[in-house]
mmCIF file of C-alpha atoms in Angstrom:
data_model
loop_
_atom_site.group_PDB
_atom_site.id
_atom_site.type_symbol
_atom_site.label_atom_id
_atom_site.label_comp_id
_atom_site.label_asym_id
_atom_site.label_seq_id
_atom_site.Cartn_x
_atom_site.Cartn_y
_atom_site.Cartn_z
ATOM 1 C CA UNK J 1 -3.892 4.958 -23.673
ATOM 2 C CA UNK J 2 -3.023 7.991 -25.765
ATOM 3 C CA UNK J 3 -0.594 10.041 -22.915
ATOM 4 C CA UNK J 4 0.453 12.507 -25.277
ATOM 5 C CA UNK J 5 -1.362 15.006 -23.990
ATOM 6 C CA UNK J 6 -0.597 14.157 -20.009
ATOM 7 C CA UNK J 7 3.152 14.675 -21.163
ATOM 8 C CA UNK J 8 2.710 18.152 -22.834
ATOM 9 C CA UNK J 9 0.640 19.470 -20.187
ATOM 10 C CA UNK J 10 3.299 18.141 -17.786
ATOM 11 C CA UNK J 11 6.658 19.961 -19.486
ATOM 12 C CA UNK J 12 5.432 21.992 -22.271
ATOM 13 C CA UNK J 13 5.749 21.672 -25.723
ATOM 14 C CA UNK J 14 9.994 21.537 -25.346
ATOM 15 C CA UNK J 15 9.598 17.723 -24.722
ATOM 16 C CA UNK J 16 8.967 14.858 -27.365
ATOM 17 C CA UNK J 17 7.316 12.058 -25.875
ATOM 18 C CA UNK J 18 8.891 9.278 -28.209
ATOM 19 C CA UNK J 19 6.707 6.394 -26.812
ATOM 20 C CA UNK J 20 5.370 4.870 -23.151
ATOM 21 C CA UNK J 21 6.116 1.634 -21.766
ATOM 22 C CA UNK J 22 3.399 0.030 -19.131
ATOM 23 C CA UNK J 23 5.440 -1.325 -15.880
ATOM 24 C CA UNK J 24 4.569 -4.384 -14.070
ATOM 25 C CA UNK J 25 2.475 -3.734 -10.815
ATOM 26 C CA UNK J 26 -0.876 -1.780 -10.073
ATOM 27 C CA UNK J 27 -3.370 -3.491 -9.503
ATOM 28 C CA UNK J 28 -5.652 -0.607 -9.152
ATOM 29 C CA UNK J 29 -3.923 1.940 -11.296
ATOM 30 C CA UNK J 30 -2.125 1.960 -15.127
ATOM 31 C CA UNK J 31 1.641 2.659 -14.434
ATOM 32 C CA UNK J 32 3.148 3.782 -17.563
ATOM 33 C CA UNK J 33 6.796 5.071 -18.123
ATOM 34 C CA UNK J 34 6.872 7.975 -20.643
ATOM 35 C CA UNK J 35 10.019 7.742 -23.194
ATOM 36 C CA UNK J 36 10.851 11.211 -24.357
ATOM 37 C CA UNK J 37 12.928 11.901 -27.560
ATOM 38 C CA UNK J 38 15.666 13.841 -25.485
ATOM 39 C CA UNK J 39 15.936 10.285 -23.751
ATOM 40 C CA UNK J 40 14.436 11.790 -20.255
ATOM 41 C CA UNK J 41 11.634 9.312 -18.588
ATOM 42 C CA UNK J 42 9.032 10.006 -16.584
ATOM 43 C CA UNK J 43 6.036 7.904 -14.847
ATOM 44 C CA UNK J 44 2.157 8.332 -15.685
ATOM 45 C CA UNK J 45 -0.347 7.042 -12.967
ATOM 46 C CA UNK J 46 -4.008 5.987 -14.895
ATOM 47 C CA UNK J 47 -6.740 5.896 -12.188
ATOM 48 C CA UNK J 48 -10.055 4.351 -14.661
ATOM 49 C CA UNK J 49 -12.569 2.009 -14.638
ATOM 50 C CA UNK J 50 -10.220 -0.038 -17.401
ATOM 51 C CA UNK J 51 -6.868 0.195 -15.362
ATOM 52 C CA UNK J 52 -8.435 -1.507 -11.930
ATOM 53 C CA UNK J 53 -8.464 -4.945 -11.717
ATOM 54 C CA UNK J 54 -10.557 -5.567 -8.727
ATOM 55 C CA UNK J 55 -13.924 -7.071 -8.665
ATOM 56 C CA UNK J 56 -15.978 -4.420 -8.186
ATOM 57 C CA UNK J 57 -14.055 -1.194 -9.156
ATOM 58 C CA UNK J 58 -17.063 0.520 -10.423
ATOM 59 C CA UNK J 59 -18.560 0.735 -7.205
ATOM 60 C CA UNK J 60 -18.311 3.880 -5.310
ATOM 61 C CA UNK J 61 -15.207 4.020 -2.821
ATOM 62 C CA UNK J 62 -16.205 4.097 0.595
ATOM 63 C CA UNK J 63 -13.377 6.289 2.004
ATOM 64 C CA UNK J 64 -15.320 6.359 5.295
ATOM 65 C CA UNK J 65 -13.736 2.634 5.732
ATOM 66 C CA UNK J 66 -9.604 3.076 6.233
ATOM 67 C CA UNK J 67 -9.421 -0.414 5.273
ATOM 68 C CA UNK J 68 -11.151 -0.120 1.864
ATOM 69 C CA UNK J 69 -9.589 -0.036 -1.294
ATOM 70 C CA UNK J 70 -7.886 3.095 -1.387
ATOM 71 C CA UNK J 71 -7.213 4.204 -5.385
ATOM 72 C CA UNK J 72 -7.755 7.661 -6.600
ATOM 73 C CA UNK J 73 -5.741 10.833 -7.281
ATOM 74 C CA UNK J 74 -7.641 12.747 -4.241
ATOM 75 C CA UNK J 75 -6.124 10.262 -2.694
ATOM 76 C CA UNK J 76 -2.908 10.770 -3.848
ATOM 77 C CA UNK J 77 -2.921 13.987 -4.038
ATOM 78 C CA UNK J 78 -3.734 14.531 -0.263
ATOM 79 C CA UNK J 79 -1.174 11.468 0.595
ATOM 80 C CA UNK J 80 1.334 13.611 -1.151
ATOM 81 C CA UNK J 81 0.934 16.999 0.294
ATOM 82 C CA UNK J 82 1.652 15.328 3.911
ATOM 83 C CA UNK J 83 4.429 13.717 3.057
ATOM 84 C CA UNK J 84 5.928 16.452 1.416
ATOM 85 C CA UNK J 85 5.416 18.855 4.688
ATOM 86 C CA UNK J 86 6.638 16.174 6.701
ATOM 87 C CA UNK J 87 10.344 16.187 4.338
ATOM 88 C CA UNK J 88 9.418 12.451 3.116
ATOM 89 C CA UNK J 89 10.892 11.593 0.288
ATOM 90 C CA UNK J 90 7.939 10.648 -2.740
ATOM 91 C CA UNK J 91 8.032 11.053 -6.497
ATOM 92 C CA UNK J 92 8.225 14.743 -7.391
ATOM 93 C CA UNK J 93 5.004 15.042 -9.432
ATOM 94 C CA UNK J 94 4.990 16.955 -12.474
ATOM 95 C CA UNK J 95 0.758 17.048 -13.254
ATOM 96 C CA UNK J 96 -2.099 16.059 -11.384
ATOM 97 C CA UNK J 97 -4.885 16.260 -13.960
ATOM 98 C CA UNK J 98 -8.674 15.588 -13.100
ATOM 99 C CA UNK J 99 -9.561 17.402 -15.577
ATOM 100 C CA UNK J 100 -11.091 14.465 -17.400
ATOM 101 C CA UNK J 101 -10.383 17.172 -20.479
ATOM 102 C CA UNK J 102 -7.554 15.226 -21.440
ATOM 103 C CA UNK J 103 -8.857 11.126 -20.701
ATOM 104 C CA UNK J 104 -12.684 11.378 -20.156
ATOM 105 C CA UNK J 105 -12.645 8.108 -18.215
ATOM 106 C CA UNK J 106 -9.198 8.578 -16.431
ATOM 107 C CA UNK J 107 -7.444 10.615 -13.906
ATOM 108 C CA UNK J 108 -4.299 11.320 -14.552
ATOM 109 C CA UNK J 109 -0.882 12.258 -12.533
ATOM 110 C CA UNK J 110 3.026 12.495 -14.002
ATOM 111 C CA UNK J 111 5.342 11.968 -11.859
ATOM 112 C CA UNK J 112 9.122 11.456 -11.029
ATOM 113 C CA UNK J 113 10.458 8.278 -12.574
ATOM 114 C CA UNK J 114 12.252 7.921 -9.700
ATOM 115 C CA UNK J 115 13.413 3.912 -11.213
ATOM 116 C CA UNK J 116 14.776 5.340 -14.078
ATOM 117 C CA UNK J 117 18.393 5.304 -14.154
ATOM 118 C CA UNK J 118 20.873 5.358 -11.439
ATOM 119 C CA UNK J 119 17.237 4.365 -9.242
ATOM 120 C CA UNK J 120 15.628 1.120 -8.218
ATOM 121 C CA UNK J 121 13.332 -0.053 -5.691
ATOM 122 C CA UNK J 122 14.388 -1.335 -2.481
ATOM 123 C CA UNK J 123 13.706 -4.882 -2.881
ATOM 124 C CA UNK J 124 15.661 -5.021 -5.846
ATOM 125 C CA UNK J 125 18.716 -3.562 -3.950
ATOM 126 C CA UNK J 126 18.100 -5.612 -0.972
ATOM 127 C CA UNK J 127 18.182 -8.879 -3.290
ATOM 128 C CA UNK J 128 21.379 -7.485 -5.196
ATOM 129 C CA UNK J 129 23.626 -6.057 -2.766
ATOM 130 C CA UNK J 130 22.054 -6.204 0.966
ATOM 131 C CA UNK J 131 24.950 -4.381 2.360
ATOM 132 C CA UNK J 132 24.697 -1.467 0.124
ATOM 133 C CA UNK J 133 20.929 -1.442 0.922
ATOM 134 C CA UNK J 134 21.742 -1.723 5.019
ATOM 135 C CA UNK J 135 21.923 3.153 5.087
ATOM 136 C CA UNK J 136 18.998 2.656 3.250
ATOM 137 C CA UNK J 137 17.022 0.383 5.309
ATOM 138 C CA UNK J 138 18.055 2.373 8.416
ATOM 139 C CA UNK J 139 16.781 6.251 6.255
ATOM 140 C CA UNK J 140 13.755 4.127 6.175
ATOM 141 C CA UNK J 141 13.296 3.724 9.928
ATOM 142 C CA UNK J 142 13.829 7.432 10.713
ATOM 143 C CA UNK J 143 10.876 7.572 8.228
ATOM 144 C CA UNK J 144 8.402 5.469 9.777
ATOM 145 C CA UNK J 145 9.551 7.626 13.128
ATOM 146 C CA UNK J 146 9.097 10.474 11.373
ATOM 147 C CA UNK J 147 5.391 9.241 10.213
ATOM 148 C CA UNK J 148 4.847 7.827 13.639
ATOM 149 C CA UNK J 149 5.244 10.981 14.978
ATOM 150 C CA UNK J 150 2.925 13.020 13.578
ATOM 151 C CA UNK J 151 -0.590 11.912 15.350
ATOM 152 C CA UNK J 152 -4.227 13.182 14.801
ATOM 153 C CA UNK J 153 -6.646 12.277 17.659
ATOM 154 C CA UNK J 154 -8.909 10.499 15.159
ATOM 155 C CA UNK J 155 -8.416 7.324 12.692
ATOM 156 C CA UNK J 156 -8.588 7.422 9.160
ATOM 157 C CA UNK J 157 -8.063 8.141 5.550
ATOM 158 C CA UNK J 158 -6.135 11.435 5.000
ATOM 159 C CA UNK J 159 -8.169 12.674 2.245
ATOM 160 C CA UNK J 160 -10.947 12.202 4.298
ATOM 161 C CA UNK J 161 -9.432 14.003 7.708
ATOM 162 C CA UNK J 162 -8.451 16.322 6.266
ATOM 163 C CA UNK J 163 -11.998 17.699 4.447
ATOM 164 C CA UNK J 164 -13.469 17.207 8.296
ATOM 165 C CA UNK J 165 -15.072 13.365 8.136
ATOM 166 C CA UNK J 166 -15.222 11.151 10.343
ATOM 167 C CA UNK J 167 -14.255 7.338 9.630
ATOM 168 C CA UNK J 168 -16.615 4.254 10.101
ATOM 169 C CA UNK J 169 -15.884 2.374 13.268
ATOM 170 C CA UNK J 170 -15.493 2.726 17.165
ATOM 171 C CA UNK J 171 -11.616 1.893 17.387
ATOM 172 C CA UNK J 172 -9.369 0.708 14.546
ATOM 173 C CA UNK J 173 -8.911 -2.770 16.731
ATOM 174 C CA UNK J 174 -12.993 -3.326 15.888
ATOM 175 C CA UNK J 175 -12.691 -2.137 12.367
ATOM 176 C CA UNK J 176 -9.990 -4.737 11.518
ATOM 177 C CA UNK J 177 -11.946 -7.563 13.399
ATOM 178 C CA UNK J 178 -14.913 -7.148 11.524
ATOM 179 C CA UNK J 179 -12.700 -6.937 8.267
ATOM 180 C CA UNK J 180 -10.888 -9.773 8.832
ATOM 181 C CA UNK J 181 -14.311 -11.556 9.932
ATOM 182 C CA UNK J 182 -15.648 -10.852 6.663
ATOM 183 C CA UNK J 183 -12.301 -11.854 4.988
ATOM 184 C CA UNK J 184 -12.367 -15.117 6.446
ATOM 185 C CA UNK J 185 -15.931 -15.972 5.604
ATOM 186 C CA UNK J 186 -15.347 -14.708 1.847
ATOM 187 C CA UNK J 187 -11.612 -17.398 1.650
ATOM 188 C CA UNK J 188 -13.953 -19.490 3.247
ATOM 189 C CA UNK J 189 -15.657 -19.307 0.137
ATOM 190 C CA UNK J 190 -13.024 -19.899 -2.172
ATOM 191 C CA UNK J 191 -10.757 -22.587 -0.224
ATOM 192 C CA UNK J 192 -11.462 -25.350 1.752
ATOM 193 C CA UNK J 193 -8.787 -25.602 3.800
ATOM 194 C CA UNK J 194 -9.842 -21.875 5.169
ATOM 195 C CA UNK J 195 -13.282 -23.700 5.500
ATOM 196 C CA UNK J 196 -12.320 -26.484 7.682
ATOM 197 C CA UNK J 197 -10.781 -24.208 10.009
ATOM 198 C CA UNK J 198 -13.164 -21.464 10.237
ATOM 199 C CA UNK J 199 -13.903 -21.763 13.097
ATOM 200 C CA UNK J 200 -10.598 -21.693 15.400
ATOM 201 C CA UNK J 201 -9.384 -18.968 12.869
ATOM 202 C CA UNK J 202 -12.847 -17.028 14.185
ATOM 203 C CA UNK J 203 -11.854 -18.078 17.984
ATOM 204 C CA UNK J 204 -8.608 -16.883 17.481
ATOM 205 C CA UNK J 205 -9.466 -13.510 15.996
ATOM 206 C CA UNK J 206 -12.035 -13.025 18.798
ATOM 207 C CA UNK J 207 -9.589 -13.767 21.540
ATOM 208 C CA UNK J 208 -7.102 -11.423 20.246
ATOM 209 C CA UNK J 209 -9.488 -8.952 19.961
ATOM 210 C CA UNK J 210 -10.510 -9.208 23.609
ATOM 211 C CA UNK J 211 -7.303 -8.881 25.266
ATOM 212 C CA UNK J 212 -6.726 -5.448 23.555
ATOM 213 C CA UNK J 213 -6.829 -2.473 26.051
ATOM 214 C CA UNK J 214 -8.571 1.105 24.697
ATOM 215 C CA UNK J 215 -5.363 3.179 23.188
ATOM 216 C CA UNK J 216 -4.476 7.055 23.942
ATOM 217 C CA UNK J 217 -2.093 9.236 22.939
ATOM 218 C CA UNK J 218 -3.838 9.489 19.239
ATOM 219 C CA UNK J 219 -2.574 7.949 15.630
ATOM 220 C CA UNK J 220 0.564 8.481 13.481
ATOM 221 C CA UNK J 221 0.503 8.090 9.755
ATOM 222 C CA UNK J 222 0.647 4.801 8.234
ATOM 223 C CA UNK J 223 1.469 3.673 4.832
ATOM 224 C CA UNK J 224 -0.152 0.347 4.944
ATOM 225 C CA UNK J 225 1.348 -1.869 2.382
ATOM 226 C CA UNK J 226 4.980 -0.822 2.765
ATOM 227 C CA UNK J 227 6.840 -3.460 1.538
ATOM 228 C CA UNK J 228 10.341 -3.162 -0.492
ATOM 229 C CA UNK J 229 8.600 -3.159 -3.495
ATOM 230 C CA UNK J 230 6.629 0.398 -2.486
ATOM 231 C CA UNK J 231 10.056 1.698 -1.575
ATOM 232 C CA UNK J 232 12.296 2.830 -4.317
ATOM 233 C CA UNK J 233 15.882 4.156 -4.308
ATOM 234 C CA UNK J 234 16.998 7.613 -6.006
ATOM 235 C CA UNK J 235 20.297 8.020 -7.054
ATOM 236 C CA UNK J 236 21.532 9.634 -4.071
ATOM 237 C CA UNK J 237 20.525 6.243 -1.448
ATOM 238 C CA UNK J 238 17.086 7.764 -0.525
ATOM 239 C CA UNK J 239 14.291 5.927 0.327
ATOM 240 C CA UNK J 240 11.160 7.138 -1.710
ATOM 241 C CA UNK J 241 7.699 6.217 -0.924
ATOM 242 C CA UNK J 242 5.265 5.360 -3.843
ATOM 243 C CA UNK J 243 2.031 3.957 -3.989
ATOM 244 C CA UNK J 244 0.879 5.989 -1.196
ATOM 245 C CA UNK J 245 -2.786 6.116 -1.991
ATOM 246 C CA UNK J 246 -3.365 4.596 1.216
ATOM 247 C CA UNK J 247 -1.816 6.896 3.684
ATOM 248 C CA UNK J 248 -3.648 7.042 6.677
ATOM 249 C CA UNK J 249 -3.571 7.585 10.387
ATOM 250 C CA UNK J 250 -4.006 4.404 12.074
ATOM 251 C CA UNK J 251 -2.326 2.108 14.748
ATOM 252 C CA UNK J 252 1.222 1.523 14.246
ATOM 253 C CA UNK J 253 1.009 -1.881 14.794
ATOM 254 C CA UNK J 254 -0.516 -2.511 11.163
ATOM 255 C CA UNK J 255 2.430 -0.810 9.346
ATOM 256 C CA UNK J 256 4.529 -2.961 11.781
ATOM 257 C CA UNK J 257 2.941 -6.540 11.088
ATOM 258 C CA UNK J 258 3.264 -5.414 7.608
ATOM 259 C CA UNK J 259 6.433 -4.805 7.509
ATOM 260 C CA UNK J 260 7.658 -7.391 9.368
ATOM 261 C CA UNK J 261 6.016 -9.502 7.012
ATOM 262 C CA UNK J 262 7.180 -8.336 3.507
ATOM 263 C CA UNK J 263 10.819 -7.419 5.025
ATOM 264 C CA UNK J 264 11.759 -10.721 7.045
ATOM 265 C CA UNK J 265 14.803 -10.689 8.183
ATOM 266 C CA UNK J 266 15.806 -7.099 7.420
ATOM 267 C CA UNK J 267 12.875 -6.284 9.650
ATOM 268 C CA UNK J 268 14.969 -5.386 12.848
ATOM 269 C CA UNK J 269 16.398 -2.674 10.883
ATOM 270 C CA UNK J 270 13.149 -0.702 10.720
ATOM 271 C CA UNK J 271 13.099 -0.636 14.686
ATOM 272 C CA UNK J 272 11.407 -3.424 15.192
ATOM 273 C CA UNK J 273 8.121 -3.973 17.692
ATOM 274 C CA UNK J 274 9.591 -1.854 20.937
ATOM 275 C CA UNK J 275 7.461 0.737 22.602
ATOM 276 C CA UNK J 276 5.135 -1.135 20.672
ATOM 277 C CA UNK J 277 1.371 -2.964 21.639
ATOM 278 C CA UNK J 278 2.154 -6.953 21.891
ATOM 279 C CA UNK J 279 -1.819 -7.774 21.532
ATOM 280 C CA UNK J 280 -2.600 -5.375 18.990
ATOM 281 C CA UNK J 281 0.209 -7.242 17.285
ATOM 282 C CA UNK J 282 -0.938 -10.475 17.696
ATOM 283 C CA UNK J 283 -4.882 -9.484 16.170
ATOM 284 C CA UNK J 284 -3.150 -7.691 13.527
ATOM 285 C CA UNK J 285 -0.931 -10.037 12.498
ATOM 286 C CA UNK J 286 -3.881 -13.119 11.767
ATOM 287 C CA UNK J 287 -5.980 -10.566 10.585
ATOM 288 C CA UNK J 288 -3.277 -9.167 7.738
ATOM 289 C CA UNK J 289 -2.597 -12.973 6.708
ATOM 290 C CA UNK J 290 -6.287 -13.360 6.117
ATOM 291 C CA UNK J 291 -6.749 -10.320 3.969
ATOM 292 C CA UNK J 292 -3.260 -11.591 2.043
ATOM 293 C CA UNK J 293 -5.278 -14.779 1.492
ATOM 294 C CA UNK J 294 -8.842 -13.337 0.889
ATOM 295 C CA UNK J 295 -7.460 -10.339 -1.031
ATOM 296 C CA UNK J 296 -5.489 -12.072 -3.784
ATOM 297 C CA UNK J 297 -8.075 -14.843 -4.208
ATOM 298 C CA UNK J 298 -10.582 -12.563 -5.198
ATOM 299 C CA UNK J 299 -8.305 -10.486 -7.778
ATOM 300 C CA UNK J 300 -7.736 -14.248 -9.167
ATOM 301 C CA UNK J 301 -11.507 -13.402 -9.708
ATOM 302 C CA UNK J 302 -10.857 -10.979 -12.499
ATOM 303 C CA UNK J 303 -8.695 -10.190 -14.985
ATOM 304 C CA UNK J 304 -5.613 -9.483 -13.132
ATOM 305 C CA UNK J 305 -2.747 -10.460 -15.674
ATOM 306 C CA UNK J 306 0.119 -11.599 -13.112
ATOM 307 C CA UNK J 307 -1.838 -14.733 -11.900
ATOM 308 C CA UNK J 308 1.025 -17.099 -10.818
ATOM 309 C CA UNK J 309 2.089 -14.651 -8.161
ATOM 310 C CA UNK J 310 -1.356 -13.733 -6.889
ATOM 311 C CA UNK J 311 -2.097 -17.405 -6.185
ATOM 312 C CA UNK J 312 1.537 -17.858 -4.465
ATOM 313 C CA UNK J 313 0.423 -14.620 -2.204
ATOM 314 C CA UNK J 314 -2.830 -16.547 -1.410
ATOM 315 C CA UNK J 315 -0.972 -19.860 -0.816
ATOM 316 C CA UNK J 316 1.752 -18.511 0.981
ATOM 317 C CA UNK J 317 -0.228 -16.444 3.865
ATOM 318 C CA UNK J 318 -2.895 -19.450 4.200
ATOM 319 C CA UNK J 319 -0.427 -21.643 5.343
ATOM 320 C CA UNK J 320 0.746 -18.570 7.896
ATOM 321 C CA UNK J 321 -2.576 -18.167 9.006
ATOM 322 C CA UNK J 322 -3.139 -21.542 9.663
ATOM 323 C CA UNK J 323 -0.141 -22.139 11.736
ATOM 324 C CA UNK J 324 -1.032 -19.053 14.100
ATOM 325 C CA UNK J 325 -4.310 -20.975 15.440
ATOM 326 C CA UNK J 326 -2.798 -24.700 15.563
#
């Protein structure tokens, strides 16, 4: 894609863009780092038909549905605003264009190449130097207080709060049942090992779901996939969010399962599960190792490039949710 145009609109005509590199990652958005003569960088999000690799794409997002495939630079764009009002650290965007002027089958957004040098994301840092990543990890935790903290009484997309809808559903704890019922029946589908246990891995998402109580006090903001590879490091040790498409308030115990999950044993460092529901936990939990299994097993269905590591996802959380109903 031509991004000549993105890049002028972006910083005027003072800056040479000398060439783009595409980064590894998005699988529902092009992520392209622009190379300017004066040997400044900065990052390009795509959001088109040809840049998502999920079956499907073409299909109208249902942002009613906080567990749908969130993609889009409304989405972004809304994601964006809160965090910046809230003082969390994101990309500093340059452009959002949806315009389609520019790219008639793309939306388009320059931001902050926050990786560029003297940055790199967290799980980078964490596998370099753990101890130097230790003040980041705990910047990180006042964040997700921080997010936490800031509750609507309703659940849902921001994007979609914030224009006055409603979301689908009659408590986030039914929404992700029914989502992980239907992602079990569709890795059903594609594995036979999910198969033969269908029906304990059912049993066991029922039975979760029963022994959560009704929830008040309303919903903080959630992320939703923050793992160390959505969290990069600027120059100065700060945390800084990115691929925040899916921002959204929700229970806390799905960024928490989540996190536990992609951060292991650095976990404890991000506050851990106190003050936190145990049972919403436990549905949570099976249900996010079924979507890791469903999910990546039907990307494996298209054209998604980095195969080897979608089928070690799918491999790796099937084995997890098995051993939570033996």
């Amino acid at each position: 894609m031509d991004l000549t145009g993105a890049a002028r609109e972006a910083f005027g005509g003072g800056r040479r863009l000398a060439g783009t590199e595409r980064l590894r990652g998005g699988s529902k958005k092009g992520v392209h780092r622009l190379l300017f003569e004066d040997g400044g960088t900065a990052v390009a999000y795509v959001w088109s038909a040809a840049e998502n690799h999920w079956p499907g794409a073409d299909e109208p997002a249902d942002d009613a549905d906080p567990l749908a495939h969130a993609s889009g630079l409304a989405l972004f764009a809304a994601a964006h605003r809160r965090l910046a009002a809230l003082g969390v650290r994101t990309p500093r965007v340059h452009l959002l264009d949806g315009s389609r002027t520019r790219h008639p089958a793309a939306d388009v957004a320059v931001v902050e190449d926050v990786a560029g040098p003297g940055g790199e994301s967290l799980e980078a840092l964490l596998e370099r130097d753990p101890r130097a990543a230790a003040p980041v990890l705990a910047r990180l935790a006042d964040t997700l207080r921080v997010l936490d903290g800031y509750r609507a009484p309703s659940w849902g997309k921001l994007a979609l709060l914030d224009n006055g809808g409603v979301s689908k559903g009659s408590s986030p704890t039914h929404l992700v049942l029914d989502r992980a019922l239907a992602d079990l029946a569709e890795a059903a589908g594609r594995d036979d090992r999910i198969a033969t246990a269908r029906g304990r891995l059912a049993d066991g998402l029922h039975t979760r779901a029963a022994a959560v109580a009704p929830r008040d006090g309303g919903y903080g903001l959630v992320h939703g996939e923050l793992g160390p590879d959505h969290v990069l490091v600027d120059a100065a040790g700060e945390p800084v969010l990115i691929d925040i498409e899916g921002l959204m308030h929700f229970d806390a115990e799905w960024e928490h399962v989540f996190l536990r999950i992609r951060f292991g044993d650095q976990y404890p460092s991000l506050g851990g599960t106190e003050g936190l529901d145990r049972h919403r936990l436990d549905l949570y939990g099976l249900a996010i190792r079924l979507s890791l299994v469903a999910g990546p097993l039907r990307l494996l269905d298209g054209d998604f490039p980095h195969r080897a590591a979608m089928r070690e996802i799918a491999e790796y959380n099937l084995a997890a949710a098995l051993a939570l109903v033996e």
